[in-house]
mmCIF file of C-alpha atoms and ligand atoms in Angstrom:
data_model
loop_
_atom_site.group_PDB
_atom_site.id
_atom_site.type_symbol
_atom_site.label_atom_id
_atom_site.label_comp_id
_atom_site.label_asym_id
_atom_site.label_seq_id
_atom_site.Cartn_x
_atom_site.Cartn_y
_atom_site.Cartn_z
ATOM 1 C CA UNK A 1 54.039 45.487 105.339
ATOM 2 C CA UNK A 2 54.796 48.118 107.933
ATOM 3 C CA UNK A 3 53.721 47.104 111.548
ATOM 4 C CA UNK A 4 51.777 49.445 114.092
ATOM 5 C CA UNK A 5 54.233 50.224 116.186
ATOM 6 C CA UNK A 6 53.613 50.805 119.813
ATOM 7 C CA UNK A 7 56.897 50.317 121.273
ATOM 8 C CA UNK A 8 58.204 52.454 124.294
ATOM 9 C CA UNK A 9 61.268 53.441 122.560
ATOM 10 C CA UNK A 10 63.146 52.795 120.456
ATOM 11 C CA UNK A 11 60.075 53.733 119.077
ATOM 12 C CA UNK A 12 58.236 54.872 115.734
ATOM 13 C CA UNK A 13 59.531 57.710 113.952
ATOM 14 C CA UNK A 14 57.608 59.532 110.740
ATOM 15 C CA UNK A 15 57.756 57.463 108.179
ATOM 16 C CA UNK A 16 59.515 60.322 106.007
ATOM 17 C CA UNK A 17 62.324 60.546 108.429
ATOM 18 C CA UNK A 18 63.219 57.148 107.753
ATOM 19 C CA UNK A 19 63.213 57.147 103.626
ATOM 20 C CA UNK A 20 65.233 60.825 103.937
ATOM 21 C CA UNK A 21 67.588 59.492 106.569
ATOM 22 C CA UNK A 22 68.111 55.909 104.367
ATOM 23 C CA UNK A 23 69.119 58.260 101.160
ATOM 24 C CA UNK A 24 71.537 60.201 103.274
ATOM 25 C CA UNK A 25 73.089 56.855 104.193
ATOM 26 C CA UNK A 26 73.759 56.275 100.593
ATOM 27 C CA UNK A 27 74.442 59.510 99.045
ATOM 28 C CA UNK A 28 74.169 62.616 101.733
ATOM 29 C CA UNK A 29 72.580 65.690 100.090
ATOM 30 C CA UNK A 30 73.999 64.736 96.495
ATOM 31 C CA UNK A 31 77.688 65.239 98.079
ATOM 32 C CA UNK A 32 78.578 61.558 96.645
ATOM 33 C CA UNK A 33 79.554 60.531 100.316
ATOM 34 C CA UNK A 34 77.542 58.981 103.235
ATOM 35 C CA UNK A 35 76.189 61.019 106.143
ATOM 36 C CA UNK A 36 77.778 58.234 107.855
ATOM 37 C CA UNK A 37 81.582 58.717 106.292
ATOM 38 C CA UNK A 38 80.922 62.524 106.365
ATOM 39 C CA UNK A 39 83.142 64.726 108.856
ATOM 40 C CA UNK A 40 81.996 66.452 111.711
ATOM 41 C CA UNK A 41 83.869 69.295 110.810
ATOM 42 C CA UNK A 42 82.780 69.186 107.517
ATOM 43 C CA UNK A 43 80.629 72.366 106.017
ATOM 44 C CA UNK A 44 77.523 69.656 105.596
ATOM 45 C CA UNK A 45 77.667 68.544 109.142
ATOM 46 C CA UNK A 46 78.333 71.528 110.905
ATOM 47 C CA UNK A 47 75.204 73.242 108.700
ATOM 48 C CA UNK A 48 72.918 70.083 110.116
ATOM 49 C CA UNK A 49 73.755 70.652 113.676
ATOM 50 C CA UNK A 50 73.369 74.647 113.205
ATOM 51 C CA UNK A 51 69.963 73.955 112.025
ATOM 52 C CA UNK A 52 68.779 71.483 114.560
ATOM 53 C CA UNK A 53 69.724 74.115 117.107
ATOM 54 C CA UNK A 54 68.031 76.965 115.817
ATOM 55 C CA UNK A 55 65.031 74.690 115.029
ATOM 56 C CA UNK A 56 64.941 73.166 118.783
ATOM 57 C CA UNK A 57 64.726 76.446 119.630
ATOM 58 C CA UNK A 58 62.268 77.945 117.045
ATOM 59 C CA UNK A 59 59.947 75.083 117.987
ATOM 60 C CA UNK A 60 60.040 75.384 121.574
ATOM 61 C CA UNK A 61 59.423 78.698 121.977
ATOM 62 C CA UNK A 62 62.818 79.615 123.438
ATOM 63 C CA UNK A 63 65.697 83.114 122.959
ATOM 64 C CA UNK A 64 68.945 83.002 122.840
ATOM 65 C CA UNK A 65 69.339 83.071 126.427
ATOM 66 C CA UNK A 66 68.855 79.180 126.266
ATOM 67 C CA UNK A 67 71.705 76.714 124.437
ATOM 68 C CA UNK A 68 71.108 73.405 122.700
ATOM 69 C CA UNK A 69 72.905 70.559 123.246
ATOM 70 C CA UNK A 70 73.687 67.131 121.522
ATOM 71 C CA UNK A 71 75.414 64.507 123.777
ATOM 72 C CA UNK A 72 76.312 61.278 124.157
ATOM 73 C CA UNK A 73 74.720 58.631 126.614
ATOM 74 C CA UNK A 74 70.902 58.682 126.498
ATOM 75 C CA UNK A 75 68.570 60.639 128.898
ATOM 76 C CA UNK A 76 70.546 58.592 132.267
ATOM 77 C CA UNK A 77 74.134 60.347 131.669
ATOM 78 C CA UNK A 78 71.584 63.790 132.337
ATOM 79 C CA UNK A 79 71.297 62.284 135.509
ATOM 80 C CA UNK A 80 74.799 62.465 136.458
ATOM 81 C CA UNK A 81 74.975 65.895 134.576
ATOM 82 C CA UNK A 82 72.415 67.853 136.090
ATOM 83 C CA UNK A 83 73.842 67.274 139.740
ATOM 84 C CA UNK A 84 77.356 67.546 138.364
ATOM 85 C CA UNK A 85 76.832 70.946 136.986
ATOM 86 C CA UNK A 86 74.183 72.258 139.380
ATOM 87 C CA UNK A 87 74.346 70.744 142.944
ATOM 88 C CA UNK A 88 75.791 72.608 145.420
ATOM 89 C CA UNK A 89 74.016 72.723 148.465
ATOM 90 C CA UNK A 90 70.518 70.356 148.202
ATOM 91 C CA UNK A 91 68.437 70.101 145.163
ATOM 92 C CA UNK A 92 64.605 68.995 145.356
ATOM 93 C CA UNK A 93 63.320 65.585 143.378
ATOM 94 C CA UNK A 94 60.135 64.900 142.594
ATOM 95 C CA UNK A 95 59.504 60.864 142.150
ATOM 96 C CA UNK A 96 56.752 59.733 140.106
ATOM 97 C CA UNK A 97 58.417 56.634 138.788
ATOM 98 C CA UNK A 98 61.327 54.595 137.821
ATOM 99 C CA UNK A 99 63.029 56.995 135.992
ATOM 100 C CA UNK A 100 62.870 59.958 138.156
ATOM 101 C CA UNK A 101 64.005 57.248 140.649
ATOM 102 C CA UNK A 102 66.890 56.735 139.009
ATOM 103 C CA UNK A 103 67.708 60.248 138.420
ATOM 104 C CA UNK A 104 67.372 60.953 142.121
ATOM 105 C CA UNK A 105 69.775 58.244 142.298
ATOM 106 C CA UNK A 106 72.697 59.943 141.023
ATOM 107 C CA UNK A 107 72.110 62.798 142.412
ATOM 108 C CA UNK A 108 72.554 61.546 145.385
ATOM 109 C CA UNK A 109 76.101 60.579 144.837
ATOM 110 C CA UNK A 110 77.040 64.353 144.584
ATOM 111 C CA UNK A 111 75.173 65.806 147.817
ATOM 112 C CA UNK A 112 71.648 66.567 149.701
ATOM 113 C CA UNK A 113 68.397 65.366 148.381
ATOM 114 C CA UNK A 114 65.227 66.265 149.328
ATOM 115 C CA UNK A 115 62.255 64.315 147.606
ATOM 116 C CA UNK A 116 59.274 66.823 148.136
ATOM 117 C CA UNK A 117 56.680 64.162 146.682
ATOM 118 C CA UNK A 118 56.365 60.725 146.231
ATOM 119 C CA UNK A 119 53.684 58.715 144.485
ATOM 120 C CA UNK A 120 55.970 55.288 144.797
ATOM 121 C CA UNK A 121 53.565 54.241 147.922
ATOM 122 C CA UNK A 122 50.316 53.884 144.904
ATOM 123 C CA UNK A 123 52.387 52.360 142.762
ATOM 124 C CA UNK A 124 53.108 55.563 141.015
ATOM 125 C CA UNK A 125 49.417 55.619 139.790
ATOM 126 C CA UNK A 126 49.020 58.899 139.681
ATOM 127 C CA UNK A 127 51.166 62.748 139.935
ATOM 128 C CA UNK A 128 51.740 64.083 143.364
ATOM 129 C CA UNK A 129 49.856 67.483 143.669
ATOM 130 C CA UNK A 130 50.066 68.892 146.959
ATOM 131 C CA UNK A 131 53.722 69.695 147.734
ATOM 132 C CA UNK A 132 56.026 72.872 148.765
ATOM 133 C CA UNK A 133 58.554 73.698 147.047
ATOM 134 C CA UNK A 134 61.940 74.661 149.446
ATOM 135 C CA UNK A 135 63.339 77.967 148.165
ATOM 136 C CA UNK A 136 66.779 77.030 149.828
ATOM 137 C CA UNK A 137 67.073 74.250 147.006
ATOM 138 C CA UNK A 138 69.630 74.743 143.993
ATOM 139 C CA UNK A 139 66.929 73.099 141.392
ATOM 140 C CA UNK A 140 63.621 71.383 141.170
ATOM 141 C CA UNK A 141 63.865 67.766 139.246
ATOM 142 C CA UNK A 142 60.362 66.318 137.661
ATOM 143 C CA UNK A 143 59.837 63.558 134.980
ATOM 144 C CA UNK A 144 57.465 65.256 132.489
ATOM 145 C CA UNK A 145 56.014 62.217 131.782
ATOM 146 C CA UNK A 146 56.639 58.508 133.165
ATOM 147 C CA UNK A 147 57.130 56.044 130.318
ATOM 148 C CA UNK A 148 56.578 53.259 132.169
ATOM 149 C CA UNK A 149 53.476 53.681 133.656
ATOM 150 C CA UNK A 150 51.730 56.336 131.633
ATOM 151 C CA UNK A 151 51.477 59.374 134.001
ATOM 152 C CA UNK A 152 51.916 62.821 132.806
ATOM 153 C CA UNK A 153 52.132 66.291 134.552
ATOM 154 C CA UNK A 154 49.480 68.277 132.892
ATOM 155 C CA UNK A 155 50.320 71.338 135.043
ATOM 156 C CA UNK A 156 53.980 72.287 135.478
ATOM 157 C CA UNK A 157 55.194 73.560 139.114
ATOM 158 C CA UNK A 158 55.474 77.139 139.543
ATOM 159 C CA UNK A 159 59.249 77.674 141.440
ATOM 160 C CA UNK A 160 61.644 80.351 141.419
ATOM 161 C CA UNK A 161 64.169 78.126 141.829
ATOM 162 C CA UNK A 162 65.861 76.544 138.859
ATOM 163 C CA UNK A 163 63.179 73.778 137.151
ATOM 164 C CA UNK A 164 64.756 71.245 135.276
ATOM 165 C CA UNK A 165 63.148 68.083 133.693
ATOM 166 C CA UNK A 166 63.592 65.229 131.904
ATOM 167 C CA UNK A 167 61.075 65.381 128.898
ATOM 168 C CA UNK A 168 62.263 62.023 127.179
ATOM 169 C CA UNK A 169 58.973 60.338 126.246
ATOM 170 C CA UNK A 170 57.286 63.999 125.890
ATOM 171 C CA UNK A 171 59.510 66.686 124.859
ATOM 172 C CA UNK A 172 57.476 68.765 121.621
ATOM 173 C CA UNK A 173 54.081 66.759 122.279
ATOM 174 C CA UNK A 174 52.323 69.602 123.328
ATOM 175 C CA UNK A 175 51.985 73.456 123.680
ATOM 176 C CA UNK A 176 53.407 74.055 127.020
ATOM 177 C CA UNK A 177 55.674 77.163 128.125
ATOM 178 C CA UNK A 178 59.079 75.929 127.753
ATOM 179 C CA UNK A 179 60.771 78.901 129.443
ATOM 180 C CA UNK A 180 59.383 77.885 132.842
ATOM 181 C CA UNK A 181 62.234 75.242 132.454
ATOM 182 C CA UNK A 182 65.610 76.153 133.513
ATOM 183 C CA UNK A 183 66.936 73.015 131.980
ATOM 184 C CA UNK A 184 65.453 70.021 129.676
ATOM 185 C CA UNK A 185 66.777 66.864 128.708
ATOM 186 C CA UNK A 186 65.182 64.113 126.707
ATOM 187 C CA UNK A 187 66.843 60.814 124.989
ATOM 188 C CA UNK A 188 66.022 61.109 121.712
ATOM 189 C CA UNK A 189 64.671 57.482 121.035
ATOM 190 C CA UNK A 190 60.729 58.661 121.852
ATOM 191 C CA UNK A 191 60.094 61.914 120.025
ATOM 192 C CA UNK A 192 63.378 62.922 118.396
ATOM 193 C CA UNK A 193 65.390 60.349 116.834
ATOM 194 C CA UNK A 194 67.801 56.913 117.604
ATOM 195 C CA UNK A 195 68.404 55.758 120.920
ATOM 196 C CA UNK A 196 72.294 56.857 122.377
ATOM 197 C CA UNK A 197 72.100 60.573 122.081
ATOM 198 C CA UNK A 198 70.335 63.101 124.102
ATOM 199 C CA UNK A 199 69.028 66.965 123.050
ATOM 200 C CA UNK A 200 69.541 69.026 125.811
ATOM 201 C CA UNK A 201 68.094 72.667 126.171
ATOM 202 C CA UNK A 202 69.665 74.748 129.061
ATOM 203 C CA UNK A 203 69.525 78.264 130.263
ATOM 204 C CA UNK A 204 72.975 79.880 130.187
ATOM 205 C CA UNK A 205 72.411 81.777 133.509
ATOM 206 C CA UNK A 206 72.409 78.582 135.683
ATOM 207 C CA UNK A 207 75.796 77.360 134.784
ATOM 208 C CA UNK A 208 78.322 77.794 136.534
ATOM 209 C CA UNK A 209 77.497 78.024 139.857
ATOM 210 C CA UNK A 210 78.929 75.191 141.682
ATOM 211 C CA UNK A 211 82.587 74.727 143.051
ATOM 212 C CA UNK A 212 83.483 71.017 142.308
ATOM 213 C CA UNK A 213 85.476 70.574 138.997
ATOM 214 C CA UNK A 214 83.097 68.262 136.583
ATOM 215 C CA UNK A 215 85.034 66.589 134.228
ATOM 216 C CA UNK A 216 84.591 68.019 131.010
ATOM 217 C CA UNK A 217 83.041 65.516 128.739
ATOM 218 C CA UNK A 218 80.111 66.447 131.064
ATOM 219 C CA UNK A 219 80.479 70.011 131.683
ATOM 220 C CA UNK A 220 77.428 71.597 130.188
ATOM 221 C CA UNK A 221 79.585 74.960 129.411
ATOM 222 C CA UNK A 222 82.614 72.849 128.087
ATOM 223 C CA UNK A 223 79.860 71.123 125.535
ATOM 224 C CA UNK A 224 78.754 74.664 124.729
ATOM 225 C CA UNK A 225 82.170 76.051 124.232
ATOM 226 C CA UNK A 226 82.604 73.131 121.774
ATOM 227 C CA UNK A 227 79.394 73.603 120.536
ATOM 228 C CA UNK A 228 78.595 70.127 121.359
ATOM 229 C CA UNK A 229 81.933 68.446 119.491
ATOM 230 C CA UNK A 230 84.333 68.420 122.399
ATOM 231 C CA UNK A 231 84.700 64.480 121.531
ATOM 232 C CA UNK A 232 83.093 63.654 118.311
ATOM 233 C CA UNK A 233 79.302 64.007 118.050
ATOM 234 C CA UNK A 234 76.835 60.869 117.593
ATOM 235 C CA UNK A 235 76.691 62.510 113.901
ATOM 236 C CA UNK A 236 73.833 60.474 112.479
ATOM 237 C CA UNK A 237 71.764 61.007 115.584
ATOM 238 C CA UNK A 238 71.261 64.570 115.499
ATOM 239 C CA UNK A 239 70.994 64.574 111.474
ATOM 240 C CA UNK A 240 67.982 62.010 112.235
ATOM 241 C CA UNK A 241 66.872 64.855 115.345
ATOM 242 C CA UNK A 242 66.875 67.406 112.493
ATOM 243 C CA UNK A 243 64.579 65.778 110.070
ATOM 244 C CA UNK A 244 62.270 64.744 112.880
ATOM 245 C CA UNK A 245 62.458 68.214 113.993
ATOM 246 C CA UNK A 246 61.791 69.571 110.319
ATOM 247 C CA UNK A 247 59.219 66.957 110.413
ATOM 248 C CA UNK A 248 57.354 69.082 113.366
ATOM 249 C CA UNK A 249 57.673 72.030 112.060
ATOM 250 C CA UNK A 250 55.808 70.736 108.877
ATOM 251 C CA UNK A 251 53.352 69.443 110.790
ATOM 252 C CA UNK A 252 52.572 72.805 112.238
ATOM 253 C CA UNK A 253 54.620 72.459 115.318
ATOM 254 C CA UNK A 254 53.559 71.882 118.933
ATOM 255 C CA UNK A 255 50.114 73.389 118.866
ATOM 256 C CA UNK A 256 49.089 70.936 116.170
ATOM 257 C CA UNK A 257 50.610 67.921 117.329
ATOM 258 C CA UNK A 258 49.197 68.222 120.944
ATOM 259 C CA UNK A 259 46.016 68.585 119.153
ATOM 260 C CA UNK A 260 46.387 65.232 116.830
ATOM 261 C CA UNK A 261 48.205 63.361 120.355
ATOM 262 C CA UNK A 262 45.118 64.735 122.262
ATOM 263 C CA UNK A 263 42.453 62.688 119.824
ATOM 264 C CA UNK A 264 45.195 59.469 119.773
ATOM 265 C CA UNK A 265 44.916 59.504 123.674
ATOM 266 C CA UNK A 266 41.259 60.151 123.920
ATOM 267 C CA UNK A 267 40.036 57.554 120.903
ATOM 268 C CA UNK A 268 42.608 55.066 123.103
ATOM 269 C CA UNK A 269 41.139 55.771 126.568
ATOM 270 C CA UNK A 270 37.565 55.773 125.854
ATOM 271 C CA UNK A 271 37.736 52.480 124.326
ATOM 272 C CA UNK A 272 39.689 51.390 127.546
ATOM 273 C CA UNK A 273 37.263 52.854 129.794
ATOM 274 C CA UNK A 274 34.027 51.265 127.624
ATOM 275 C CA UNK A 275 35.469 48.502 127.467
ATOM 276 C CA UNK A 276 34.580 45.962 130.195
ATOM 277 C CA UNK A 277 37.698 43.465 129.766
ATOM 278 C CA UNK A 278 40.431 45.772 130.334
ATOM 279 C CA UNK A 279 41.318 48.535 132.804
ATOM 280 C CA UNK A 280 43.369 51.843 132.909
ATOM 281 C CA UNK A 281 46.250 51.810 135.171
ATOM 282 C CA UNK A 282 47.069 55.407 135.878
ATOM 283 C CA UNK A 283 44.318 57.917 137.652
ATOM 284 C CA UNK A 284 42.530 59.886 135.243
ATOM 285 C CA UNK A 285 43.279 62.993 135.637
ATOM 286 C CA UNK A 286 47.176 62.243 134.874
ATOM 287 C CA UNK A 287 47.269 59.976 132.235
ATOM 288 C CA UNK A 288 49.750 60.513 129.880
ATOM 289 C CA UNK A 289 49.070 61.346 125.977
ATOM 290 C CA UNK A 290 52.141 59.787 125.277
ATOM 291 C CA UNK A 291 51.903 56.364 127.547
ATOM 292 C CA UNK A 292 48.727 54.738 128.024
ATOM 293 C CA UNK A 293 49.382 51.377 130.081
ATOM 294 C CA UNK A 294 46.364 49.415 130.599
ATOM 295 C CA UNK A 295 45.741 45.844 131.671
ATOM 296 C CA UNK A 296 43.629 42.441 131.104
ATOM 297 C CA UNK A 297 41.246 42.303 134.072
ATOM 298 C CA UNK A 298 40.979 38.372 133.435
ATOM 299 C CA UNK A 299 44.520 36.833 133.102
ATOM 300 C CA UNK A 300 43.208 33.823 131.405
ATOM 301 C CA UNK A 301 42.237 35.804 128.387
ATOM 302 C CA UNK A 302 46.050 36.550 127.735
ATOM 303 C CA UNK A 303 47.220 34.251 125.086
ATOM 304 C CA UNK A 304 43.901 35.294 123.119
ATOM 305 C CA UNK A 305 44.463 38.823 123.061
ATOM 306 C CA UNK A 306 47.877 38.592 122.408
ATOM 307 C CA UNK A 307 47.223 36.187 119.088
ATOM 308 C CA UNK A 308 44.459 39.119 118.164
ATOM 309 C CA UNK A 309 47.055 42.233 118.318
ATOM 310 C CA UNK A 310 49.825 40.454 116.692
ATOM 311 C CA UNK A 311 47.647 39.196 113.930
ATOM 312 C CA UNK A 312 46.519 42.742 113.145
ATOM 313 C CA UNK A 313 50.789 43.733 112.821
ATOM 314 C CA UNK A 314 50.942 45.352 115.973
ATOM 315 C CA UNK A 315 54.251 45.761 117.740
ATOM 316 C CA UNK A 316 55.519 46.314 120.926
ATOM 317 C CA UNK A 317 52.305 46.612 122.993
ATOM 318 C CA UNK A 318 53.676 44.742 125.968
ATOM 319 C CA UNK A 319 53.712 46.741 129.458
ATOM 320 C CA UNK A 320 57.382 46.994 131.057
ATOM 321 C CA UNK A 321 58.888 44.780 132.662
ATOM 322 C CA UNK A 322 58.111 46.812 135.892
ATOM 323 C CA UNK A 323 54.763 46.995 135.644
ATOM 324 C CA UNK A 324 53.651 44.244 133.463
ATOM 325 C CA UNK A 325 50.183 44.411 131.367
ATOM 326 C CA UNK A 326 50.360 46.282 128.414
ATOM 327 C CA UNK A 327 51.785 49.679 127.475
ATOM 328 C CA UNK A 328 50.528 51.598 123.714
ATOM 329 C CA UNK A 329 52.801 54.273 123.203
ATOM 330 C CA UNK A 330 51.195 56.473 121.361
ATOM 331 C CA UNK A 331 54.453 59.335 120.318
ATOM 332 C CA UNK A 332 54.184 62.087 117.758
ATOM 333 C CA UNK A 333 54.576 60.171 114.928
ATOM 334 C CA UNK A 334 52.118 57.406 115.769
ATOM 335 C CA UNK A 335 49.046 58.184 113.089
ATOM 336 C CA UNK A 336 45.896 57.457 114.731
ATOM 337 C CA UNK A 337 45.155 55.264 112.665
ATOM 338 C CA UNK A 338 47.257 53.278 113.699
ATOM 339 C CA UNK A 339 45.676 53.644 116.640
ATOM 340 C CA UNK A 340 41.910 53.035 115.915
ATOM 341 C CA UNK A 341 43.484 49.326 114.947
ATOM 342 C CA UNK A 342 44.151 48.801 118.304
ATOM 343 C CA UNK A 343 41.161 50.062 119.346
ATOM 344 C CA UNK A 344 39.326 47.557 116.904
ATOM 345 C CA UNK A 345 41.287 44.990 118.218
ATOM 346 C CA UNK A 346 39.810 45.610 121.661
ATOM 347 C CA UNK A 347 36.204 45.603 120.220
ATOM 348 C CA UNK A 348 37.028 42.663 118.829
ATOM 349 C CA UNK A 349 38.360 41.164 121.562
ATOM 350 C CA UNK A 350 35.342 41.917 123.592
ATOM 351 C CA UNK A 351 32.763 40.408 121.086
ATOM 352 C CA UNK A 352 34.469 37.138 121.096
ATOM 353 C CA UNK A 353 35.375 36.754 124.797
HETATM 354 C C1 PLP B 401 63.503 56.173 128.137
HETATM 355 C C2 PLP B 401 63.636 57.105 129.274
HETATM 356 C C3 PLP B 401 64.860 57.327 129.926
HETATM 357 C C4 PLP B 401 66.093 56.547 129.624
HETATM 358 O O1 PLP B 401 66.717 56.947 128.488
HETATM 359 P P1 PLP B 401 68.121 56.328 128.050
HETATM 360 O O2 PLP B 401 68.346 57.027 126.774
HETATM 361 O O3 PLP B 401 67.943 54.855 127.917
HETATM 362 O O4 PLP B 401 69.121 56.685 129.096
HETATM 363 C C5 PLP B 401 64.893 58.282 130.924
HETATM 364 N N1 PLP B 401 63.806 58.973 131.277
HETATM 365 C C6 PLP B 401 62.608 58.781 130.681
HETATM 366 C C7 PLP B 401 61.421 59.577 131.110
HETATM 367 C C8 PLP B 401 62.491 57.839 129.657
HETATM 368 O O5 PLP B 401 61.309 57.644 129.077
#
């Protein structure tokens, strides 16, 4: 029996993705070889990772003027990256959790850092809103959406100056204009695929620009050069990206899917709001679609609640280790379904208690 999965990520993936991507592990598109024993070089490979690109691209919106990457080293080697390749002077940081936190981090090992907003003071409840953007900054940084404690920009800064963010736990869950983003990097293991490698969507006209060498396993226009194989590629990672990306695209794209992620999130947080035993944690007006971390409001009813889920095959529903409570994320290819079980769960948990 399959298990609701609610994990943070690793996470779900479409159920389809997984049967296509265990027959390509025995017998890759009828070539009588593995996709696993397959070369990168090879005519199969190099037509997998040609039509992830083009289909990154297709779904997001984006020209030619923007390149598609697949690296190595999850979403937090982007936050060496992005200050390795753009950095020069001071770059701006937005911090509305851990992992922007960490990606301001690094940054500042290469130079100036100005963090323009902060909601670390509330306990990152909710998304800064009233901030000014410098102009004499070489990029803007944001976290699209914060994982760990279920926050979400619904409206994306308006800069002139470079905009780059990390979309891991949100990239292609909604209809947003993806060319207001210089650069975008998300770790596949939410929406796109297995945990390790990272897509990365960048605007050619930024690059570049700074002075210091970057060495070159991390130099965005090296990777394009190579067209993402200057070492070899995490080759069964981006063939799982493309059928979750085919999988979008047959499910009508962006438009659709922040449409069916819109009436996950709602079902989820108006059972959380009706119901009198648990709480929200994030402020309303920026909680995530993606992320929706809630707690118990009486600790003693725990063990019970935690017996109820896990009897109704739900997985991964605890809250991080940061924040504790409990954490249902709710990705692309979580069926709501799947999703009105947890829901029943907390009806259920309510009649009893
Ligand atoms: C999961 C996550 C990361 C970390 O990704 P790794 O692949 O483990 O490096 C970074 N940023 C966000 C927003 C995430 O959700």
């Amino acid at each position: 029996m399959k298990k609701h999965n609610f994990s943070a990520g690793p996470s779900i993936l479409p159920q389809a993705v997984f049967e296509k991507a265990s027959k390509a592990v025995l017998n890759f598109e009828d070539s009588g070889l593995s996709i696993l024993e397959i070369s990168h070089r090879s005519k199969e490979f190099l037509n997998v990772i040609e039509k992830a690109r083009a289909l990154a691209l297709e779904i997001a919106g984006l020209n030619d003027s923007y390149e598609v990457l697949f690296l190595h080293g999850g979403a937090s080697t982007q936050f060496l990256s992005v200050p390795y390749n753009l950095l020069e002077k001071k770059a701006a940081y937005i911090d509305t959790g851990t992992w922007s936190n960490k990606a301001l981090k690094e940054a500042q090992l290469f130079g100036n850092i100005e963090i323009i907003a902060s909601s670390k003071a509330d306990g990152y409840k909710y998304i800064p809103k009233n901030f000014s953007i410098p102009s004499d900054t070489d990029y803007l940084h944001i976290t699209t959406n914060n994982t760990i404690y279920g926050t979400q920009f619904h409206h994306i800064p308006e800069t002139n100056i470079p905009l780059v963010a990390d979309m891991s736990s949100d990239i292609f869950s909604r209809d947003i204009d993806y060319s207001k983003f210089s650069l975008i990097y998300a770790g596949s293991q939410k929406n796109l695929g297995t945990s390790g490698s990272t897509m990365v969507l960048v605007k050619k006209a930024i690059l570049g620009k700074v002075s210091r060498k970057i060495p070159s396993i991390l130099d965005y226009q090296n990777q394009i050069k190579n067209e993402s194989m200057f070492n070899t590629p995490t080759t069964f990672s981006i063939y799982v990206n493309l059928l979750v990306l085919q999988w979008i695209q047959e499910k009508g794209g962006v438009k659709a899917l922040e449409k069916l992620n819109k009436d996950k999130a709602e079902l989820l947080y108006n059972e959380i709001d009706r119901n009198p035993l648990v709480e929200g944690y994030a402020a309303k007006e920026d909680r995530s679609l993606m992320n929706v971390s809630f707690f118990l409001k009486d600790q003693t009813i725990q063990q019970k609640f935690d017996t109820l889920w896990q009897n109704a095959d739900i997985s991964g529903l605890k809250g991080h280790r940061n924040l504790g409570g409990y954490r249902a994320s709710i990705y692309n290819a979580m069926p709501i379904e799947s999703v009105q079980v947890l829901v029943d769960v907390l009806k259920e948990l309510e009649k009893k208690y």
